[in-house]
Structure formats: structure tokens, C-alpha cells
Tab-separated table of C-alpha atoms in Angstrom:
chain	number	residue	atom	x	y	z
A	1	MET	CA	0.000	0.000	0.000
A	2	ASP	CA	1.282	3.508	-0.871
A	3	SER	CA	2.610	5.378	2.143
A	4	ALA	CA	0.311	8.327	1.413
A	5	GLU	CA	-2.660	6.021	1.995
A	6	ARG	CA	-1.431	4.519	5.274
A	7	CYS	CA	-2.724	5.679	8.583
A	8	SER	CA	-1.988	4.319	12.001
A	9	LYS	CA	-4.730	2.940	14.200
A	10	ARG	CA	-4.513	6.132	16.213
A	11	GLY	CA	-5.053	8.182	13.060
A	12	LEU	CA	-8.126	6.148	12.141
A	13	LEU	CA	-9.446	6.581	15.673
A	14	MET	CA	-8.985	10.367	15.450
A	15	GLN	CA	-10.860	10.452	12.136
A	16	VAL	CA	-13.768	8.506	13.588
A	17	LEU	CA	-13.927	10.541	16.805
A	18	THR	CA	-13.793	13.792	14.853
A	19	ALA	CA	-16.594	12.666	12.548
A	20	VAL	CA	-18.743	11.549	15.492
A	21	SER	CA	-18.149	14.802	17.368
A	22	LEU	CA	-18.829	17.177	14.466
A	23	SER	CA	-21.838	15.122	13.398
A	24	THR	CA	-23.557	16.352	16.561
A	25	MET	CA	-24.433	19.393	14.468
A	26	GLY	CA	-26.309	16.980	12.210
A	27	PHE	CA	-28.084	15.608	15.287
A	28	ASN	CA	-29.316	19.120	16.050
A	29	LEU	CA	-30.333	19.635	12.424
A	30	GLY	CA	-32.447	16.466	12.482
A	31	ALA	CA	-34.008	17.420	15.816
A	32	SER	CA	-34.845	20.900	14.505
A	33	GLN	CA	-36.406	19.535	11.326
A	34	ALA	CA	-38.518	16.995	13.240
A	35	PHE	CA	-39.497	19.683	15.748
A	36	THR	CA	-41.476	21.233	12.877
A	37	GLY	CA	-43.917	18.325	12.862
A	38	VAL	CA	-44.058	17.947	16.644
A	39	PHE	CA	-44.743	21.645	17.214
A	40	THR	CA	-47.320	21.853	14.396
A	41	GLU	CA	-49.214	18.813	15.671
A	42	GLN	CA	-49.261	19.956	19.304
A	43	MET	CA	-50.167	23.568	18.506
A	44	THR	CA	-53.159	22.448	16.442
A	45	SER	CA	-54.435	20.014	19.078
A	46	ALA	CA	-56.603	20.554	22.147
A	47	ARG	CA	-53.551	20.502	24.455
A	48	ALA	CA	-51.847	23.520	22.854
A	49	ASP	CA	-50.233	25.747	25.507
A	50	LEU	CA	-49.845	28.760	23.202
A	51	ALA	CA	-52.632	30.499	21.297
A	52	LEU	CA	-51.159	30.701	17.792
A	53	THR	CA	-52.838	31.125	14.429
A	54	ARG	CA	-52.165	28.744	11.532
A	55	SER	CA	-50.015	31.412	9.885
A	56	GLN	CA	-47.953	31.900	13.078
A	57	ILE	CA	-47.411	28.138	13.374
A	58	SER	CA	-46.166	28.079	9.780
A	59	TRP	CA	-43.765	30.918	10.566
A	60	VAL	CA	-42.362	29.109	13.599
A	61	ALA	CA	-41.866	26.024	11.445
A	62	ALA	CA	-40.278	27.931	8.566
A	63	ILE	CA	-38.156	30.502	10.442
A	64	PHE	CA	-35.594	27.786	11.159
A	65	ALA	CA	-34.936	27.509	7.419
A	66	MET	CA	-34.626	31.303	7.196
A	67	GLY	CA	-32.079	31.172	10.003
A	68	ASN	CA	-30.274	28.471	8.054
A	69	MET	CA	-30.174	30.778	5.028
A	70	SER	CA	-28.563	33.564	7.062
A	71	GLY	CA	-26.134	31.066	8.583
A	72	PHE	CA	-25.184	29.596	5.214
A	73	LEU	CA	-24.482	33.095	3.907
A	74	MET	CA	-22.306	33.901	6.926
A	75	SER	CA	-20.566	30.552	6.487
A	76	SER	CA	-19.451	31.530	2.971
A	77	TYR	CA	-17.663	34.510	4.493
A	78	ALA	CA	-16.490	33.012	7.795
A	79	ASN	CA	-15.317	29.526	6.802
A	80	PRO	CA	-12.493	30.687	4.490
A	81	ARG	CA	-11.234	32.965	7.263
A	82	LEU	CA	-11.782	30.959	10.447
A	83	GLY	CA	-11.954	27.287	9.458
A	84	THR	CA	-14.404	24.674	10.643
A	85	VAL	CA	-13.131	24.170	14.183
A	86	ARG	CA	-13.331	27.855	15.130
A	87	ILE	CA	-16.766	28.233	13.519
A	88	VAL	CA	-18.156	25.274	15.482
A	89	GLN	CA	-16.749	26.674	18.709
A	90	LEU	CA	-18.524	29.975	18.040
A	91	CYS	CA	-21.816	28.449	16.896
A	92	ALA	CA	-22.315	25.743	19.529
A	93	PRO	CA	-23.284	28.243	22.303
A	94	VAL	CA	-25.641	30.011	19.858
A	95	VAL	CA	-27.459	26.740	19.097
A	96	ALA	CA	-27.724	25.865	22.801
A	97	ALA	CA	-29.102	29.339	23.561
A	98	GLY	CA	-31.667	28.949	20.789
A	99	TRP	CA	-33.006	25.695	22.248
A	100	LEU	CA	-33.186	27.306	25.708
A	101	VAL	CA	-35.119	30.365	24.460
A	102	LEU	CA	-37.434	28.068	22.531
A	103	ALA	CA	-38.153	25.914	25.584
A	104	LEU	CA	-38.874	28.922	27.816
A	105	GLY	CA	-40.760	30.959	25.216
A	106	ASN	CA	-44.218	32.128	26.320
A	107	SER	CA	-45.187	34.096	23.217
A	108	PHE	CA	-45.049	33.868	19.450
A	109	TRP	CA	-42.066	36.220	19.239
A	110	THR	CA	-39.875	34.449	21.805
A	111	VAL	CA	-40.546	31.051	20.215
A	112	LEU	CA	-39.774	32.574	16.829
A	113	ALA	CA	-36.494	34.013	18.175
A	114	GLY	CA	-35.436	30.645	19.597
A	115	ARG	CA	-36.064	28.880	16.292
A	116	ALA	CA	-34.185	31.600	14.420
A	117	LEU	CA	-31.163	31.306	16.735
A	118	THR	CA	-30.892	27.541	16.260
A	119	GLY	CA	-31.280	28.032	12.516
A	120	VAL	CA	-28.468	30.584	12.318
A	121	GLY	CA	-26.089	28.540	14.478
A	122	ILE	CA	-26.686	25.257	12.642
A	123	GLY	CA	-26.665	26.932	9.229
A	124	THR	CA	-23.322	28.635	9.842
A	125	SER	CA	-21.566	25.475	11.000
A	126	LEU	CA	-23.248	22.674	9.022
A	127	GLY	CA	-21.457	23.123	5.695
A	128	PRO	CA	-17.998	23.495	7.243
A	129	THR	CA	-18.484	20.346	9.358
A	130	ILE	CA	-19.440	18.292	6.280
A	131	THR	CA	-16.460	19.479	4.233
A	132	HIS	CA	-14.076	19.139	7.202
A	133	ILE	CA	-15.024	15.480	7.675
A	134	GLY	CA	-14.428	14.848	3.973
A	135	GLU	CA	-11.064	16.628	4.031
A	136	ILE	CA	-9.542	14.855	7.037
A	137	THR	CA	-10.651	11.287	6.265
A	138	SER	CA	-8.854	8.639	4.208
A	139	VAL	CA	-10.227	7.593	0.814
A	140	ASN	CA	-11.450	4.215	2.077
A	141	LEU	CA	-13.293	5.818	5.019
A	142	ARG	CA	-14.561	9.016	3.425
A	143	GLY	CA	-17.862	7.567	2.184
A	144	VAL	CA	-18.658	6.007	5.557
A	145	LEU	CA	-17.692	8.934	7.776
A	146	ALA	CA	-19.188	11.571	5.481
A	147	ILE	CA	-22.619	9.998	5.835
A	148	PHE	CA	-22.294	9.522	9.580
A	149	ILE	CA	-23.677	13.027	9.879
A	150	ASN	CA	-26.768	11.682	8.128
A	151	VAL	CA	-27.029	8.915	10.736
A	152	MET	CA	-26.944	11.595	13.414
A	153	ILE	CA	-29.653	13.580	11.605
A	154	SER	CA	-31.848	10.478	11.750
A	155	ILE	CA	-31.077	9.911	15.445
A	156	GLY	CA	-31.904	13.558	16.150
A	157	MET	CA	-35.282	13.208	14.434
A	158	LEU	CA	-36.076	10.021	16.334
A	159	SER	CA	-35.066	11.662	19.622
A	160	ILE	CA	-37.349	14.666	19.140
A	161	PHE	CA	-40.302	12.489	18.069
A	162	LEU	CA	-39.878	10.269	21.135
A	163	SER	CA	-39.245	13.040	23.658
A	164	GLY	CA	-41.947	15.253	22.130
A	165	TRP	CA	-44.475	12.457	22.545
A	166	LEU	CA	-43.432	11.593	26.122
A	167	MET	CA	-42.591	15.040	27.516
A	168	GLY	CA	-44.097	17.651	25.221
A	169	TRP	CA	-42.257	20.036	22.939
A	170	ARG	CA	-40.823	22.298	25.673
A	171	HIS	CA	-39.058	19.580	27.663
A	172	ALA	CA	-37.938	17.956	24.408
A	173	CYS	CA	-36.011	21.150	23.582
A	174	LEU	CA	-34.123	20.959	26.881
A	175	ALA	CA	-33.458	17.214	26.779
A	176	VAL	CA	-32.416	16.900	23.133
A	177	GLY	CA	-31.096	20.291	22.181
A	178	ILE	CA	-28.624	21.482	24.815
A	179	GLY	CA	-26.558	18.574	26.201
A	180	PRO	CA	-25.122	17.067	22.973
A	181	ILE	CA	-24.152	20.434	21.483
A	182	LEU	CA	-22.201	21.460	24.587
A	183	LEU	CA	-20.348	18.129	24.602
A	184	MET	CA	-19.348	18.725	20.982
A	185	PHE	CA	-18.003	22.151	21.937
A	186	VAL	CA	-15.679	20.588	24.535
A	187	VAL	CA	-14.322	18.029	22.030
A	188	THR	CA	-13.546	20.675	19.390
A	189	LEU	CA	-11.137	22.373	21.803
A	190	VAL	CA	-8.528	19.706	20.942
A	191	LEU	CA	-9.173	19.391	17.183
A	192	PRO	CA	-6.819	20.993	14.604
A	193	ARG	CA	-8.057	22.489	11.348
A	194	SER	CA	-7.727	20.434	8.153
A	195	ALA	CA	-4.495	20.480	6.140
A	196	LYS	CA	-6.384	21.485	2.975
A	197	TRP	CA	-7.802	24.559	4.686
A	198	ILE	CA	-4.446	25.438	6.289
A	199	ILE	CA	-2.566	25.290	2.983
A	200	SER	CA	-5.291	27.002	0.953
A	201	LYS	CA	-5.201	29.977	3.333
A	202	GLY	CA	-1.433	30.383	3.305
A	203	HIS	CA	-0.693	29.211	6.852
A	204	PRO	CA	2.730	27.681	7.657
A	205	GLU	CA	3.331	24.210	6.270
A	206	GLU	CA	4.324	22.984	9.734
A	207	GLU	CA	0.746	23.552	10.885
A	208	ALA	CA	-0.531	21.409	8.004
A	209	GLN	CA	1.957	18.686	8.929
A	210	ARG	CA	0.724	18.639	12.518
A	211	SER	CA	-2.843	18.362	11.291
A	212	LEU	CA	-2.025	15.426	8.985
A	213	HIS	CA	-0.145	13.622	11.761
A	214	PHE	CA	-3.103	14.162	14.125
A	215	TYR	CA	-5.669	12.749	11.704
A	216	HIS	CA	-3.538	10.084	9.967
A	217	GLY	CA	-0.822	9.024	12.406
A	218	LYS	CA	2.897	9.583	12.842
A	219	ASP	CA	3.916	7.378	9.898
A	220	TYR	CA	1.800	9.171	7.326
A	221	ASP	CA	3.670	10.652	4.336
A	222	VAL	CA	2.717	14.273	4.976
A	223	HIS	CA	5.039	15.705	2.311
A	224	GLN	CA	3.410	13.746	-0.505
A	225	GLN	CA	-0.070	14.705	0.675
A	226	ILE	CA	0.843	18.374	1.000
A	227	GLN	CA	2.277	18.320	-2.522
A	228	SER	CA	-0.949	16.759	-3.807
A	229	ILE	CA	-3.011	19.436	-2.071
A	230	ARG	CA	-0.847	22.225	-3.510
A	231	GLU	CA	-1.213	20.814	-7.029
A	232	SER	CA	-4.998	20.680	-6.726
A	233	LEU	CA	-5.100	24.260	-5.433
A	234	GLY	CA	-2.641	25.718	-7.929
A	235	ASP	CA	0.894	27.005	-7.641
A	236	GLU	CA	-0.338	30.593	-7.465
A	237	HIS	CA	-3.531	29.992	-5.508
A	238	ARG	CA	-4.800	33.185	-3.917
A	239	HIS	CA	-5.712	32.543	-0.314
A	240	ASP	CA	-6.964	36.126	0.036
A	241	ALA	CA	-9.484	36.046	-2.842
A	242	SER	CA	-12.854	37.659	-2.143
A	243	LEU	CA	-16.188	35.873	-2.471
A	244	LEU	CA	-16.974	37.718	-5.715
A	245	GLN	CA	-13.612	36.674	-7.151
A	246	VAL	CA	-14.328	33.080	-6.223
A	247	LEU	CA	-17.763	33.287	-7.851
A	248	SER	CA	-16.117	34.475	-11.053
A	249	LEU	CA	-14.397	31.085	-11.239
A	250	LEU	CA	-17.787	29.587	-12.105
A	251	ARG	CA	-17.160	30.765	-15.670
A	252	HIS	CA	-14.907	27.750	-16.037
A	253	ARG	CA	-16.293	24.297	-16.677
A	254	HIS	CA	-14.259	22.472	-14.022
A	255	ASN	CA	-15.918	24.663	-11.360
A	256	LEU	CA	-19.341	25.235	-12.921
A	257	VAL	CA	-20.199	21.582	-13.636
A	258	PRO	CA	-19.735	20.240	-10.071
A	259	PHE	CA	-21.505	23.322	-8.690
A	260	GLY	CA	-24.441	22.693	-11.048
A	261	LEU	CA	-24.557	19.019	-10.076
A	262	MET	CA	-24.805	19.929	-6.404
A	263	LEU	CA	-27.595	22.422	-7.126
A	264	GLY	CA	-29.488	19.557	-8.734
A	265	ILE	CA	-28.835	17.250	-5.779
A	266	TYR	CA	-30.144	19.774	-3.259
A	267	THR	CA	-33.204	20.515	-5.413
A	268	PHE	CA	-34.174	16.859	-5.555
A	269	PHE	CA	-33.407	16.336	-1.871
A	270	VAL	CA	-35.878	19.029	-0.804
A	271	PHE	CA	-38.616	18.537	-3.404
A	272	SER	CA	-38.715	14.757	-3.954
A	273	GLY	CA	-40.873	13.991	-0.908
A	274	GLY	CA	-38.668	12.292	1.669
A	275	PHE	CA	-37.505	15.517	3.332
A	276	THR	CA	-41.047	16.869	3.729
A	277	THR	CA	-42.561	13.546	4.789
A	278	ALA	CA	-39.942	13.118	7.515
A	279	SER	CA	-40.276	16.709	8.772
A	280	PHE	CA	-44.087	16.642	8.971
A	281	ALA	CA	-44.431	12.987	10.027
A	282	PRO	CA	-46.940	13.531	12.894
A	283	VAL	CA	-49.155	15.676	10.653
A	284	ILE	CA	-49.035	13.198	7.749
A	285	PHE	CA	-49.662	10.168	9.951
A	286	LYS	CA	-52.667	11.936	11.478
A	287	ASP	CA	-54.143	12.240	7.950
A	288	VAL	CA	-53.123	8.733	6.895
A	289	GLY	CA	-54.627	7.042	9.932
A	290	GLY	CA	-53.781	3.479	10.917
A	291	PHE	CA	-52.381	4.511	14.323
A	292	SER	CA	-54.365	5.688	17.317
A	293	ASN	CA	-51.466	8.050	18.070
A	294	PRO	CA	-49.621	9.725	15.165
A	295	TYR	CA	-46.386	9.713	17.191
A	296	ILE	CA	-46.243	5.919	17.016
A	297	GLY	CA	-45.944	6.138	13.245
A	298	SER	CA	-43.465	9.007	13.563
A	299	ILE	CA	-41.267	7.034	15.965
A	300	LEU	CA	-41.433	4.015	13.672
A	301	LEU	CA	-40.384	6.278	10.826
A	302	GLY	CA	-37.509	7.609	12.948
A	303	VAL	CA	-36.293	4.103	13.733
A	304	LEU	CA	-36.455	3.266	10.024
A	305	ARG	CA	-34.378	6.346	9.201
A	306	VAL	CA	-31.702	5.356	11.700
A	307	VAL	CA	-31.515	1.774	10.384
A	308	ALA	CA	-31.458	2.943	6.756
A	309	SER	CA	-28.774	5.544	7.502
A	310	VAL	CA	-26.546	2.940	9.170
A	311	ALA	CA	-27.123	0.558	6.246
A	312	ALA	CA	-26.172	3.380	3.871
A	313	SER	CA	-22.701	3.532	5.433
A	314	ILE	CA	-22.195	-0.047	4.201
A	315	VAL	CA	-24.009	0.202	0.871
A	316	ILE	CA	-22.301	3.412	-0.200
A	317	ARG	CA	-18.887	1.713	-0.099
A	318	LYS	CA	-20.021	-0.939	-2.575
A	319	CYS	CA	-22.393	0.946	-4.914
A	320	GLU	CA	-21.747	3.772	-7.327
A	321	ARG	CA	-23.348	7.039	-6.289
A	322	ASN	CA	-25.480	7.380	-9.434
A	323	SER	CA	-26.778	3.788	-9.189
A	324	LEU	CA	-27.844	4.329	-5.575
A	325	LEU	CA	-29.620	7.568	-6.480
A	326	PHE	CA	-31.394	5.878	-9.414
A	327	ILE	CA	-32.710	3.073	-7.185
A	328	ASN	CA	-33.880	5.691	-4.670
A	329	SER	CA	-35.772	7.471	-7.478
A	330	VAL	CA	-37.522	4.399	-8.880
A	331	VAL	CA	-38.653	2.924	-5.556
A	332	GLY	CA	-39.470	6.290	-3.988
A	333	GLY	CA	-41.366	7.441	-7.083
A	334	VAL	CA	-43.630	4.380	-7.012
A	335	ALA	CA	-44.273	4.923	-3.285
A	336	CYS	CA	-45.175	8.602	-3.851
A	337	LEU	CA	-47.562	7.608	-6.628
A	338	ILE	CA	-49.288	5.027	-4.398
A	339	SER	CA	-49.564	7.500	-1.514
A	340	GLY	CA	-51.119	10.069	-3.835
A	341	PHE	CA	-53.755	7.617	-5.018
A	342	PHE	CA	-54.550	6.607	-1.432
A	343	PHE	CA	-55.046	10.219	-0.338
A	344	TYR	CA	-57.240	10.859	-3.393
A	345	TYR	CA	-59.424	7.797	-2.786
A	346	SER	CA	-59.029	7.760	1.010
A	347	ALA	CA	-62.742	7.246	1.715
A	348	ALA	CA	-63.033	4.200	-0.555
A	349	LEU	CA	-59.714	2.736	0.616
A	350	ALA	CA	-60.154	3.270	4.358
A	351	ASP	CA	-59.784	-0.455	5.011
A	352	TYR	CA	-56.398	-0.455	3.280
A	353	ALA	CA	-54.709	2.319	5.269
A	354	TRP	CA	-51.728	0.030	5.830
A	355	VAL	CA	-50.816	0.396	2.131
A	356	SER	CA	-50.372	4.131	2.513
A	357	LEU	CA	-48.500	3.650	5.790
A	358	VAL	CA	-46.040	1.333	4.076
A	359	SER	CA	-45.691	3.766	1.162
A	360	VAL	CA	-44.843	6.657	3.499
A	361	LEU	CA	-42.237	4.527	5.263
A	362	VAL	CA	-40.758	3.495	1.895
A	363	ILE	CA	-40.498	7.133	0.780
A	364	VAL	CA	-38.513	8.068	3.877
A	365	GLY	CA	-36.520	4.814	3.913
A	366	THR	CA	-35.322	5.175	0.319
A	367	MET	CA	-34.396	8.804	0.973
A	368	SER	CA	-32.383	7.773	4.047
A	369	LEU	CA	-30.605	5.091	2.057
A	370	GLY	CA	-30.148	7.189	-1.075
A	371	ILE	CA	-30.163	10.927	-1.627
A	372	ALA	CA	-29.849	11.981	2.041
A	373	PRO	CA	-26.396	10.422	2.609
A	374	LEU	CA	-25.359	11.089	-0.997
A	375	THR	CA	-25.958	14.815	-0.508
A	376	ASN	CA	-23.288	14.985	2.180
A	377	VAL	CA	-20.887	12.623	0.399
A	378	LEU	CA	-21.114	14.413	-2.944
A	379	LEU	CA	-20.697	17.822	-1.291
A	380	THR	CA	-17.292	16.675	-0.036
A	381	GLU	CA	-16.356	14.909	-3.285
A	382	LEU	CA	-17.464	17.143	-6.154
A	383	LEU	CA	-16.558	20.705	-5.167
A	384	PRO	CA	-13.001	21.690	-6.210
A	385	ASN	CA	-10.479	22.277	-3.432
A	386	ALA	CA	-9.818	25.875	-4.467
A	387	VAL	CA	-13.441	26.995	-4.038
A	388	ARG	CA	-14.973	24.377	-1.719
A	389	ALA	CA	-15.398	26.570	1.354
A	390	GLU	CA	-17.043	29.468	-0.502
A	391	LEU	CA	-19.233	27.462	-2.892
A	392	GLY	CA	-20.245	25.066	-0.102
A	393	GLY	CA	-21.789	27.972	1.785
A	394	ILE	CA	-23.589	29.235	-1.320
A	395	LEU	CA	-25.015	25.778	-2.030
A	396	LEU	CA	-26.268	25.484	1.524
A	397	LEU	CA	-27.800	28.961	1.194
A	398	TYR	CA	-29.768	27.617	-1.777
A	399	TYR	CA	-30.716	24.553	0.271
A	400	GLY	CA	-31.970	26.802	3.074
A	401	THR	CA	-34.046	28.857	0.640
A	402	ALA	CA	-35.602	25.739	-0.884
A	403	SER	CA	-36.247	24.287	2.588
A	404	PHE	CA	-37.978	27.464	3.715
A	405	ALA	CA	-40.225	27.431	0.647
A	406	MET	CA	-41.153	23.780	1.190
A	407	VAL	CA	-41.668	23.951	4.966
A	408	TYR	CA	-43.718	27.162	4.837
A	409	CYS	CA	-45.830	26.192	1.828
A	410	PHE	CA	-46.467	22.494	2.541
A	411	PRO	CA	-49.270	22.924	5.133
A	412	LEU	CA	-50.897	25.689	3.086
A	413	VAL	CA	-50.675	23.841	-0.251
A	414	ALA	CA	-51.880	20.582	1.297
A	415	ASP	CA	-54.950	22.406	2.675
A	416	SER	CA	-55.537	24.110	-0.676
A	417	VAL	CA	-55.076	21.380	-3.314
A	418	GLY	CA	-55.079	18.278	-1.138
A	419	MET	CA	-52.409	15.856	0.033
A	420	ALA	CA	-52.848	13.693	-3.096
A	421	SER	CA	-51.662	16.441	-5.453
A	422	VAL	CA	-48.644	17.104	-3.240
A	423	PHE	CA	-47.514	13.477	-3.377
A	424	TRP	CA	-48.070	13.308	-7.135
A	425	PHE	CA	-45.755	16.303	-7.438
A	426	PHE	CA	-43.208	14.371	-5.374
A	427	ALA	CA	-43.579	11.411	-7.792
A	428	LEU	CA	-42.802	13.697	-10.737
A	429	MET	CA	-39.668	14.975	-9.002
A	430	GLN	CA	-38.569	11.378	-8.392
A	431	VAL	CA	-38.825	10.688	-12.146
A	432	LEU	CA	-36.670	13.729	-12.917
A	433	MET	CA	-34.182	12.616	-10.255
A	434	ALA	CA	-33.857	9.206	-11.952
A	435	ALA	CA	-32.962	10.893	-15.248
A	436	PHE	CA	-30.483	13.137	-13.422
A	437	ALA	CA	-28.798	10.133	-11.802
A	438	LYS	CA	-28.410	8.278	-15.087
A	439	LEU	CA	-27.390	11.153	-17.328
A	440	CYS	CA	-25.493	13.636	-15.163
A	441	LEU	CA	-23.710	12.133	-12.136
A	442	PRO	CA	-20.115	10.918	-12.664
A	443	HIS	CA	-18.537	7.848	-11.079
A	444	THR	CA	-16.645	8.953	-7.945
A	445	ASN	CA	-16.555	5.836	-5.781
A	446	GLY	CA	-13.002	4.913	-4.732
A	447	LYS	CA	-11.407	8.117	-6.086
A	448	SER	CA	-9.566	10.744	-4.082
A	449	ILE	CA	-10.873	14.308	-4.060
A	450	GLU	CA	-7.980	15.369	-6.285
A	451	GLU	CA	-8.759	12.593	-8.789
A	452	ILE	CA	-12.433	13.555	-8.874
A	453	GLN	CA	-11.424	17.132	-9.671
A	454	LYS	CA	-9.789	15.934	-12.876
A	455	LEU	CA	-13.061	14.454	-14.129
A	456	PHE	CA	-14.402	17.909	-14.940
A	457	VAL	CA	-11.500	19.037	-17.144
A	458	LYS	CA	-12.829	19.141	-20.703
A	459	ASN	CA	-11.295	17.495	-23.767
A	460	ILE	CA	-8.627	15.456	-22.011
A	461	THR	CA	-8.049	11.862	-23.013
A	462	ASN	CA	-5.460	9.808	-21.218
A	463	VAL	CA	-3.756	7.478	-23.684
A	464	ALA	CA	-0.469	7.273	-21.821
A	465	SER	CA	0.405	4.730	-19.175
A	466	ASP	CA	2.093	7.277	-16.895
A	467	PRO	CA	0.047	9.013	-14.237
A	468	ILE	CA	-1.483	12.378	-14.984
A	469	HIS	CA	-0.242	15.365	-13.007
A	470	LEU	CA	-2.758	18.174	-12.973
A	471	HIS	CA	-1.698	21.669	-12.015
A	472	ALA	CA	-4.125	24.525	-11.530
A	473	LYS	CA	-2.497	27.918	-12.036
A	474	MET	CA	-4.034	31.229	-11.073
A	475	ASN	CA	-3.785	33.909	-13.752
A	476	LYS	CA	-4.455	37.610	-13.441
A	477	THR	CA	-7.314	39.211	-15.326
A	478	ASN	CA	-9.142	42.509	-15.016
A	479	GLY	CA	-8.664	44.129	-11.639
A	480	GLY	CA	-6.426	41.334	-10.363
A	481	LEU	CA	-9.199	38.740	-10.654
A	482	ALA	CA	-8.004	35.159	-10.293
A	483	TYR	CA	-9.128	32.175	-12.304
A	484	GLN	CA	-7.890	28.633	-12.881
A	485	THR	CA	-6.456	27.052	-15.991
A	486	PHE	CA	-5.187	23.514	-16.134
A	487	GLN	CA	-2.026	22.028	-17.545
A	488	VAL	CA	-1.470	18.323	-17.914
A	489	GLU	CA	1.929	16.700	-17.866
A	490	ASP	CA	2.921	13.274	-19.179
A	491	LEU	CA	-0.160	13.288	-21.374
A	492	GLU	CA	-0.590	12.772	-25.101
A	493	ARG	CA	-3.537	14.381	-26.801
A	494	ARG	CA	-4.247	12.222	-29.791
A	495	PRO	CA	-7.385	11.964	-31.905
A	496	ALA	CA	-9.160	8.660	-31.774
A	497	PRO	CA	-7.990	6.423	-34.664
A	498	SER	CA	-10.512	6.214	-37.479
A	499	GLU	CA	-11.763	2.843	-38.547
A	500	SER	CA	-10.579	1.659	-41.918
């Protein structure tokens, strides 16, 4: 095995512990998303302890996504300057404070403020934690550890469903929201920033070496890895480039294509049904019927998400990303179609409520096994090193905007056009996602981040047996603007031989 791929047992342990610790932010994300359904169900029931209108309930549900949007925007500015570890240390107290204000809130405005605080804190730190896990892990562990945050999202949702049912939404905020996030804060006090971030921002190479030794062990070939990182960034990479200068790099195919692919992934994640069904589980199960208590179905759904997320950590190592997404689309699309028909003919099919229950569980299960973990994995794999921090924040800003639109509009649209039409829309999105998986996603399984970067360089055909060395150089344009061009060494560009 190449020395650059070796890590000691201690290095592997540090990678796992780091992924588990930072994934606590995913736990809080899942709890916050599931809180939407718990709060909506309890505020519209006879035991509501706050007098809120339907519009105010929708705002409390959706303001978290608006907070995410603000956090994602701040992340685009802060992550390139502070790094993941510092951002998490700043955001963890904000998230804990948000849960506390939410639990103690006795009016619409205080509850709204608590939700907004948690949204801002999670939004600012979520993207950096995902990319940090991808940057510090070895190739053979990256797929598994990158989706561990998705496992924690599922556990967070299950925790809030269970505690919300047993204790009510206020005590659930205290039990689920505060303790785990403070524990994560303590762990981050000993974590170094990633070598990719350190080098990309012009910090001393010795700091990058210490980071690599921490995450990969004392015997790791740090010099080879640092050289590989420098090549992927470019010999003249500008670590002081502004956000607008980074955005100008989207003119070039090797940056624009992966950015466009991730926009597609986030669009399908939000609008293909699984995200909404999981977030509003108590509300949907109340309409579906089949359980005397809608929280029983929600808890069952949460358990299914956890099991599917753990299974995904195994499946994703053996399956190509596009194949997994295609299977998710086909199975999930059929389940959305069946659910739509059940809601449309609910009176005639009342004796067959179990069919719709199974369909709802399949929708969420396929999402948890497919696009949910793939979203995190592909975010770490596809974005180029030189612009990952900035574009990651912009992508998550888009995700927050789409989430806000879906969370705010879902209850209103379902009341207006009916639940059947909503699920038929989800089925259509699943069909489009299947075409996207087959036609657009590249094969990335088993490749390093630097190797994946080379996939988006146009008109390059490797006909030589020697390895390709790809160098990205930063050139000056108007006003000192930086952009990347690629040069390939040890490569012959030859036209394909014509058949005689």
C-alpha cells in the first residue's frame, strides 16, 4: 500500500472521533427539522399551551430555514477565514441558547427568536463540518464517515419524536437540544483544522503537517499529501481572494459543472418527498390514519431512518453514487404515486390504510438510504479544493431557501389542493431525479478528491500509461481577478484512430 494512503490505528481513531463529534451538528439539524412536525401537531391540538394562528405556526416552522439561510451566507464569508473548528466553537453556544429560548418561550415572538437562533447557528456550521469530515478522512473511510452526519440527523429526528411524545415540545427542547451540542463544543477544543484549509489559506506548512499527523498518524507521508493538495489548489492559488472573485471562477467548466450538479442534488433532496414527509411525520400520519397516536408512526419512521442511515454507510462503499440515487428514485417514485392515489381515494380505501402507511415509510426509507447520505458525500467529493469553502456555503444557502419554501408552503398547499396532489408532485420529481442520476452524475466511488477534480476538465483523453499530473495555475485578469487554468503533464492528446 502507498505510504500516502497509510494511517496508524490512532489516526483512524482520530478520524472517527472527529466525525462523530462534528456530526452532533447533524443531530441538532435532524431534531430541529422533526421539531417542525411535533410543534405543528401539538399547537393544532386541544392541548396547545400557546394560542397561535395557523399562519404563526407556519412561521415558527419555517423561520428555522430562514435562520439556516442567514447562517449559510455567513458561512461563505467566515469559513475561508476561520476554518471549521473555530466556527463550530462559536456556533455551539448560539445553538444551545436557541433551544433554551425556545423551551422557555411564552409568546409567538420568543418562540420565533429561539427557532431563528438555532437556525443561524446550525446553518453557519453545518457546511464546514461536512467538508471538514471529507477533508480529514482517508479515501477508504470518506464515504462512511461523510454519511455519519446523516445517521446523526436520523437519530436527532427520532429523539425529538420520542421526547416530544413523552414530555411535550418544551421539555424535548431541553433534553435533546442542549446537552449534545455542549459536549461537541468541549471536544472541538482539541481538534486541529484540516491540512487542505491550512494550505489554501497560506498558513505555515508545519501547521498542516501537525494536522495530517493528528488525523492520519505519525507514519503518514505528509510531504506527498501536501504536494498533492498544492497541485490541486494551484501554484499561485490566492488565499486572500474575495467571495466575488471566487464566484467568477464559475465561468470555467471544471468549477461550474460540479456546482451545477450539487444544485441539482439539493433541489431533488428538498422537493422529492422524503424531506417533507420526515419533517411533517406527525401531521401526515394523522391524515393517513392506521395509528391511534400519530407519534407511534413518527417514531417508527424515525427508527427506520436510523436503520437505513446505518445501512447506507455499508451500501455506499459498494455501490456507485449514481446507481444508488437511481434506485432511490424508482422505488421512492412508485411509493409517492401510491400515496397520492390513497389520499385521493381515502374514503373508498379506508380499510387499506396500511398500504399508505407502508408507502410513506418506503419514501422516507429510500431517501435515508439514497439521496440523504449522498448529498453529504457528494458535497465533499465534487466541489473543487480551491473553491470548496465558498461554494459550499452558497449551495447550503440555496438549500436553506428551498427548505424554507417547502416547509412554509407544505401545510398551506396541502390544505388548498389536497395531500394527493402534493404526493403526485413528489412522484414527478422522483422521475426527474432518476434521469439526473443516469445522465449527469459521474462515477466517484473509490477516487480521491484530487482525482475527482480531474473528471471535470474538458477534452482530455489519457492514452499514456504514466500518471497524470494536474496543475491549476491562477492567472491575473481585469482588476487582479483570479481564475484557474489547467495544464497536464505526461499526457498525449491524440485523436481517436478512425476505422478503416
